[in-house]
CSV table of C-alpha atoms in Angstrom, one decimal:
chain,number,residue,atom,x,y,z
A,113,MET,CA,57.1,-20.0,-22.4
A,114,SER,CA,54.7,-21.5,-19.5
A,115,GLN,CA,50.9,-22.5,-19.8
A,116,GLU,CA,49.3,-19.6,-17.7
A,117,ASN,CA,50.5,-17.5,-20.2
A,118,MET,CA,49.2,-18.9,-23.6
A,119,SER,CA,46.2,-18.2,-25.0
A,120,PRO,CA,43.2,-20.9,-25.3
A,121,LYS,CA,43.8,-21.3,-28.8
A,122,TYR,CA,47.2,-21.7,-28.6
A,123,ILE,CA,46.8,-24.0,-25.3
A,124,LYS,CA,44.6,-26.2,-28.0
A,125,ASN,CA,46.6,-26.5,-30.8
A,126,TYR,CA,49.4,-27.0,-28.4
A,127,ARG,CA,47.2,-30.1,-26.5
A,128,GLY,CA,46.5,-30.8,-30.4
A,129,ASP,CA,50.3,-31.0,-31.6
A,130,LYS,CA,51.0,-32.7,-28.4
A,131,LYS,CA,49.0,-35.6,-29.3
A,132,MET,CA,50.2,-36.1,-33.2
A,133,LYS,CA,53.3,-36.3,-31.1
A,134,GLU,CA,52.7,-38.8,-29.2
A,135,LYS,CA,50.9,-40.7,-32.5
A,136,ILE,CA,54.3,-40.2,-34.1
A,137,LYS,CA,55.7,-41.7,-31.2
A,138,ASN,CA,53.5,-45.4,-30.8
A,139,CYS,CA,53.8,-45.4,-34.5
A,140,LEU,CA,57.8,-45.3,-34.7
A,141,ALA,CA,58.0,-47.6,-31.5
A,142,SER,CA,55.4,-50.4,-33.4
A,143,THR,CA,57.1,-50.4,-36.9
A,144,ALA,CA,61.0,-50.6,-34.9
A,145,LEU,CA,58.8,-53.5,-33.0
A,146,SER,CA,57.9,-54.8,-36.4
A,147,LEU,CA,61.5,-54.7,-37.5
A,148,ILE,CA,63.0,-56.4,-35.2
A,149,LEU,CA,60.4,-59.2,-34.6
A,150,LEU,CA,61.0,-59.9,-38.1
A,151,CYS,CA,65.0,-60.0,-37.6
A,152,VAL,CA,65.0,-62.5,-35.2
A,153,LEU,CA,61.9,-64.3,-37.0
A,154,ALA,CA,64.7,-63.8,-39.8
A,155,SER,CA,67.7,-65.1,-38.7
A,156,ILE,CA,65.5,-68.1,-37.2
A,157,TYR,CA,65.7,-69.5,-40.5
A,158,GLU,CA,69.3,-68.3,-41.2
A,159,GLY,CA,68.6,-65.4,-43.0
A,160,ARG,CA,71.2,-62.6,-43.2
A,161,TYR,CA,69.7,-58.9,-44.6
A,162,LEU,CA,66.4,-57.1,-44.0
A,163,CYS,CA,66.1,-55.5,-47.5
A,164,ILE,CA,65.5,-51.5,-47.7
A,165,ASN,CA,62.1,-51.4,-49.1
A,166,THR,CA,61.1,-54.3,-46.6
A,167,VAL,CA,61.4,-51.6,-44.0
A,168,TYR,CA,59.8,-49.0,-46.2
A,169,GLN,CA,56.5,-51.4,-46.5
A,170,VAL,CA,57.0,-52.2,-42.9
A,171,PHE,CA,57.1,-48.4,-41.7
A,172,LEU,CA,53.7,-47.6,-44.5
A,173,ALA,CA,51.2,-50.8,-42.9
A,174,ASN,CA,52.4,-49.2,-39.4
A,175,ILE,CA,51.3,-45.7,-40.2
A,176,ILE,CA,48.0,-47.1,-42.3
A,177,LEU,CA,47.3,-49.2,-39.0
A,178,HIS,CA,47.3,-46.6,-36.5
A,179,LEU,CA,45.7,-44.4,-38.6
A,180,THR,CA,43.4,-46.3,-38.8
A,181,LEU,CA,43.3,-47.7,-35.4
A,182,SER,CA,42.8,-43.5,-34.7
A,183,LEU,CA,39.2,-43.7,-36.6
A,184,LEU,CA,38.4,-46.8,-34.6
A,185,ALA,CA,39.0,-45.2,-31.0
A,186,ARG,CA,35.0,-43.8,-31.6
A,187,PHE,CA,34.5,-47.7,-31.3
A,188,GLU,CA,33.4,-48.6,-27.9
A,189,SER,CA,32.3,-51.2,-26.4
A,190,SER,CA,31.3,-52.8,-23.0
A,191,TYR,CA,33.0,-55.4,-23.5
A,192,PHE,CA,37.0,-55.5,-23.5
A,193,LEU,CA,36.8,-58.9,-25.2
A,194,VAL,CA,35.3,-57.2,-27.9
A,195,GLU,CA,37.6,-54.0,-27.8
A,196,ILE,CA,40.5,-56.0,-28.4
A,197,SER,CA,39.3,-59.0,-30.9
A,198,VAL,CA,38.0,-56.3,-33.1
A,199,GLU,CA,41.5,-54.4,-33.0
A,200,PHE,CA,43.3,-57.9,-33.7
A,201,ALA,CA,40.9,-58.2,-36.9
A,202,LEU,CA,42.3,-54.6,-37.9
A,203,PHE,CA,45.4,-55.6,-37.1
A,204,ILE,CA,45.9,-58.6,-38.9
A,205,THR,CA,43.4,-57.7,-42.3
A,206,ILE,CA,45.7,-54.5,-42.9
A,207,ALA,CA,49.1,-56.7,-42.8
A,208,LEU,CA,47.5,-59.3,-45.4
A,209,ILE,CA,46.0,-56.6,-47.3
A,210,PHE,CA,49.8,-55.4,-47.7
A,211,ALA,CA,51.4,-58.7,-47.5
A,212,ALA,CA,49.3,-59.1,-50.9
A,213,ILE,CA,50.1,-55.8,-52.5
A,214,PHE,CA,53.7,-55.8,-51.2
A,215,ASP,CA,53.9,-59.6,-51.8
A,216,TRP,CA,55.4,-60.9,-48.7
A,217,TYR,CA,53.6,-64.3,-49.1
A,218,SER,CA,56.8,-65.2,-51.8
A,219,SER,CA,59.6,-64.8,-48.8
A,220,THR,CA,57.3,-64.7,-45.9
A,221,PRO,CA,54.8,-68.3,-45.1
A,222,LEU,CA,51.2,-67.0,-44.5
A,223,TRP,CA,51.5,-69.0,-41.0
A,224,MET,CA,54.6,-66.5,-39.9
A,225,LEU,CA,53.2,-63.5,-41.2
A,226,LEU,CA,50.1,-64.1,-38.6
A,227,PHE,CA,52.1,-65.6,-35.9
A,228,LEU,CA,54.2,-62.2,-36.6
A,229,CYS,CA,51.6,-60.3,-36.4
A,230,SER,CA,50.4,-61.7,-33.4
A,231,LEU,CA,53.8,-61.5,-31.6
A,232,VAL,CA,53.6,-57.8,-32.4
A,233,PHE,CA,49.8,-57.1,-31.5
A,234,LEU,CA,50.6,-59.1,-28.3
A,235,ILE,CA,53.9,-57.3,-27.2
A,236,ALA,CA,52.8,-54.1,-27.9
A,237,ASN,CA,49.3,-54.4,-25.3
A,238,ILE,CA,51.5,-56.3,-22.7
A,239,ILE,CA,53.5,-52.6,-23.0
A,240,ASP,CA,50.1,-50.4,-23.3
A,241,LEU,CA,48.9,-53.0,-19.6
A,242,TYR,CA,52.0,-51.6,-18.0
A,243,LYS,CA,52.3,-48.4,-18.8
A,244,MET,CA,48.4,-48.4,-18.0
A,245,SER,CA,49.0,-49.9,-14.6
A,246,ASN,CA,51.9,-47.1,-14.0
A,247,LYS,CA,49.4,-44.6,-15.1
A,248,LEU,CA,46.5,-46.2,-12.1
A,249,THR,CA,49.1,-45.8,-9.6
A,250,TYR,CA,49.6,-42.3,-10.3
A,251,ILE,CA,46.5,-41.2,-10.5
A,252,ASN,CA,46.0,-43.2,-7.3
A,253,LYS,CA,48.4,-41.7,-5.5
A,254,GLN,CA,47.9,-38.2,-6.7
A,255,LEU,CA,43.8,-38.7,-5.4
A,256,LYS,CA,45.0,-39.9,-2.1
A,257,ASP,CA,47.4,-37.1,-1.2
A,258,LEU,CA,44.1,-34.8,-2.9
A,259,ARG,CA,42.5,-36.3,0.0
A,260,GLU,CA,44.7,-36.0,2.4
A,261,ASN,CA,45.6,-31.9,1.7
A,262,GLN,CA,41.6,-31.3,2.4
B,13,MET,CA,48.2,-18.5,2.3
B,14,ILE,CA,45.7,-15.6,4.5
B,15,VAL,CA,42.1,-16.3,4.0
B,16,LYS,CA,39.8,-13.2,4.8
B,17,LEU,CA,36.4,-12.9,4.9
B,18,GLU,CA,35.0,-9.1,5.4
B,19,GLU,CA,31.3,-8.7,5.5
B,20,HIS,CA,30.0,-5.6,3.8
B,21,LYS,CA,26.1,-4.9,4.1
B,22,ASN,CA,25.7,-2.8,0.3
B,23,GLN,CA,28.1,-5.2,-1.1
B,24,LYS,CA,25.5,-6.5,-4.0
B,25,GLU,CA,27.7,-9.4,-5.6
B,26,ILE,CA,30.1,-11.7,-3.8
B,27,GLU,CA,33.3,-10.6,-4.8
B,28,VAL,CA,37.2,-12.3,-4.3
B,29,LEU,CA,39.8,-10.5,-4.4
B,30,ILE,CA,43.8,-12.9,-4.6
B,31,LYS,CA,46.7,-10.4,-3.7
B,32,TYR,CA,49.9,-12.0,-5.0
B,33,ALA,CA,53.5,-11.0,-4.9
B,34,ARG,CA,53.9,-12.9,-8.9
B,35,MET,CA,51.6,-14.5,-11.1
B,36,SER,CA,51.6,-18.8,-11.2
B,37,PRO,CA,50.1,-21.7,-11.6
B,38,LEU,CA,49.2,-21.9,-7.9
B,39,ILE,CA,47.6,-18.6,-8.3
B,40,LYS,CA,45.6,-20.1,-11.7
B,41,LYS,CA,44.3,-22.5,-9.7
B,42,LEU,CA,42.8,-20.7,-7.1
B,43,GLU,CA,41.6,-18.9,-9.7
B,44,LYS,CA,39.7,-21.8,-11.3
B,45,ILE,CA,38.2,-23.2,-8.4
B,46,ILE,CA,36.5,-20.4,-7.5
B,47,LYS,CA,35.1,-19.7,-10.7
B,48,SER,CA,34.0,-23.0,-10.3
B,49,VAL,CA,31.9,-22.6,-7.7
B,50,ASP,CA,30.1,-19.6,-9.4
B,51,LYS,CA,29.7,-21.7,-12.5
B,52,THR,CA,25.9,-23.3,-13.3
B,53,ILE,CA,24.4,-25.2,-15.8
B,54,LYS,CA,20.7,-25.1,-16.6
B,55,CYS,CA,18.6,-27.9,-15.7
B,56,THR,CA,15.4,-29.7,-15.2
B,57,LEU,CA,14.0,-31.2,-12.4
B,58,ASP,CA,10.4,-32.6,-12.1
B,59,ASN,CA,9.3,-30.5,-14.9
B,60,SER,CA,11.1,-27.2,-13.3
B,61,ILE,CA,14.5,-25.5,-14.2
B,62,VAL,CA,17.5,-25.6,-11.7
B,63,TRP,CA,20.5,-24.3,-12.1
B,64,VAL,CA,23.0,-26.7,-10.9
B,65,ASN,CA,27.0,-25.2,-9.8
B,66,ALA,CA,29.6,-27.1,-11.8
B,67,SER,CA,31.3,-27.6,-8.0
B,68,ASP,CA,28.1,-30.0,-7.2
B,69,ILE,CA,28.4,-32.1,-10.4
B,70,TYR,CA,29.9,-35.4,-9.0
B,71,TYR,CA,29.4,-36.8,-12.6
B,72,ILE,CA,27.3,-36.1,-16.4
B,73,GLU,CA,26.3,-39.2,-18.7
B,74,VAL,CA,24.7,-39.4,-21.7
B,75,VAL,CA,21.7,-42.5,-22.0
B,76,ASP,CA,19.5,-42.8,-25.2
B,77,LYS,CA,20.5,-39.5,-26.2
B,78,ARG,CA,19.2,-38.2,-22.9
B,79,THR,CA,22.1,-35.4,-20.9
B,80,PHE,CA,21.8,-36.3,-17.3
B,81,VAL,CA,23.4,-34.6,-14.7
B,82,TYR,CA,24.7,-36.3,-11.1
B,83,GLY,CA,25.2,-34.8,-8.0
B,84,GLU,CA,25.8,-36.2,-4.6
B,85,LYS,CA,21.6,-37.2,-4.3
B,86,LEU,CA,19.9,-35.8,-6.9
B,87,VAL,CA,20.0,-36.3,-11.0
B,88,TYR,CA,18.9,-33.7,-13.3
B,89,GLU,CA,18.6,-33.6,-17.0
B,90,THR,CA,20.0,-30.7,-19.4
B,91,ASN,CA,19.5,-30.1,-23.1
B,92,TYR,CA,23.5,-29.6,-23.3
B,93,ARG,CA,25.0,-32.3,-25.8
B,94,LEU,CA,28.4,-34.0,-23.8
B,95,TYR,CA,30.8,-32.2,-25.9
B,96,GLN,CA,29.5,-28.9,-25.2
B,97,LEU,CA,29.4,-29.4,-21.3
B,98,LEU,CA,32.8,-30.7,-21.8
B,99,ASN,CA,34.2,-27.5,-23.8
B,100,GLU,CA,32.2,-25.7,-20.6
B,101,LEU,CA,33.3,-27.3,-18.0
B,102,SER,CA,36.8,-28.7,-18.7
B,103,ASP,CA,38.8,-25.9,-17.1
B,104,PHE,CA,36.5,-26.4,-13.7
B,105,GLY,CA,38.3,-30.3,-13.4
B,106,PHE,CA,36.3,-32.3,-15.9
B,107,VAL,CA,37.1,-34.9,-17.9
B,108,GLN,CA,36.0,-37.4,-20.0
B,109,ILE,CA,35.9,-41.2,-18.9
B,110,SER,CA,34.4,-42.6,-21.6
B,111,LYS,CA,31.9,-42.0,-24.6
B,112,SER,CA,28.8,-41.1,-23.1
B,113,CYS,CA,30.4,-39.6,-19.7
B,114,ILE,CA,32.2,-37.1,-18.2
B,115,LEU,CA,33.5,-37.0,-14.5
B,116,ASN,CA,34.6,-34.2,-12.2
B,117,ILE,CA,37.7,-35.0,-11.0
B,118,HIS,CA,37.2,-33.6,-7.5
B,119,TYR,CA,34.6,-36.5,-6.4
B,120,LEU,CA,37.0,-39.2,-7.6
B,121,ASP,CA,38.6,-41.2,-5.3
B,122,SER,CA,40.0,-43.6,-7.1
B,123,ILE,CA,40.7,-46.4,-10.1
B,124,LYS,CA,41.0,-49.5,-10.4
B,125,PRO,CA,41.2,-52.4,-12.8
B,126,LEU,CA,38.6,-55.1,-12.6
B,127,ILE,CA,39.2,-59.1,-13.4
B,128,ASN,CA,36.9,-58.5,-16.5
B,129,SER,CA,39.7,-55.9,-17.4
B,130,ARG,CA,37.1,-53.1,-17.2
B,131,LEU,CA,38.5,-49.8,-14.8
B,132,GLN,CA,36.1,-49.0,-12.0
B,133,ALA,CA,36.3,-45.9,-11.1
B,134,THR,CA,34.8,-45.2,-6.9
B,135,LEU,CA,33.5,-41.9,-6.2
B,136,ARG,CA,33.5,-40.0,-3.2
B,137,ASN,CA,29.6,-40.6,-2.6
B,138,GLY,CA,30.6,-44.3,-2.8
B,139,GLU,CA,28.9,-44.3,-6.4
B,140,HIS,CA,30.9,-46.8,-9.0
B,141,ILE,CA,31.1,-45.5,-12.3
B,142,TYR,CA,33.3,-47.9,-15.2
B,143,VAL,CA,36.0,-45.6,-16.9
B,144,THR,CA,37.1,-46.6,-20.7
B,145,ARG,CA,40.8,-47.6,-21.2
B,146,LYS,CA,41.4,-45.0,-23.6
B,147,TYR,CA,40.6,-41.8,-20.9
B,148,VAL,CA,42.8,-42.7,-18.7
B,149,SER,CA,45.2,-40.9,-20.3
B,150,GLU,CA,42.6,-38.0,-19.9
B,151,ILE,CA,42.3,-38.6,-16.4
B,152,HIS,CA,46.0,-39.0,-15.8
B,153,LYS,CA,47.1,-35.5,-17.8
B,154,LYS,CA,44.0,-33.3,-15.7
B,155,LEU,CA,45.9,-34.5,-12.3
B,156,GLN,CA,49.3,-33.8,-13.8
B,157,GLY,CA,47.8,-30.3,-14.7
B,158,ARG,CA,46.7,-29.0,-10.8
């Protein structure tokens, strides 16, 4: 069914569903990234396995993080560094709260937890920057094609 | 595409008729573009009321809780809120580019990243405005949907 045949209300719900799907995808991606980096760090320290509880805990932490980031989206600063610092502070805060709730400190030193969170944050932002760059290239190409067609 | 103009001296209102064999996105796009010429927003300029065509608006910005409508050379003020204008004008090529600004995509020339990680949009009249990173996806989707 093409969009031209849909009612405006349906299109609004359709776009809302698309946004929700994207949020879920981002949450799953950050969970996967967190778990992979956790496994890499664990193997360096001769860890052999990852508890299933850890997987659920990390997933839950990522859900809460993404929900909080959605609320934070309303916050806008003219300084990019301020925005990124606020996001990073939120990231670390949520990680520390979950570490306290689920007693991650008994198996993971604080410095390692902070290092892991920083790494996840850095990689996630690099991926974001790469996607942004691709979008900008597409946007500028489309705008150039529009100008040439006029 | 064949474009014909017919003069009818008794015609009271401009009538545009699009003949097509089958409905397609191009026909919808034409319809939107033609309707946008007629779409007007009530604004004020020097204490007088002015009806500004949506197709003449470059961008709309909110500053100090006041909404300003920017044309090619003139700046108007309107009592509408930004979200109301976005609802009215999103079908006519308007897209939100920051918390306080919506832009007519037809007047966007290019977007480039700056050294301080901000994004600068250049409009066709040479003006520069800033785009928040969070809204780049909106511009991307708007252009994809063209």
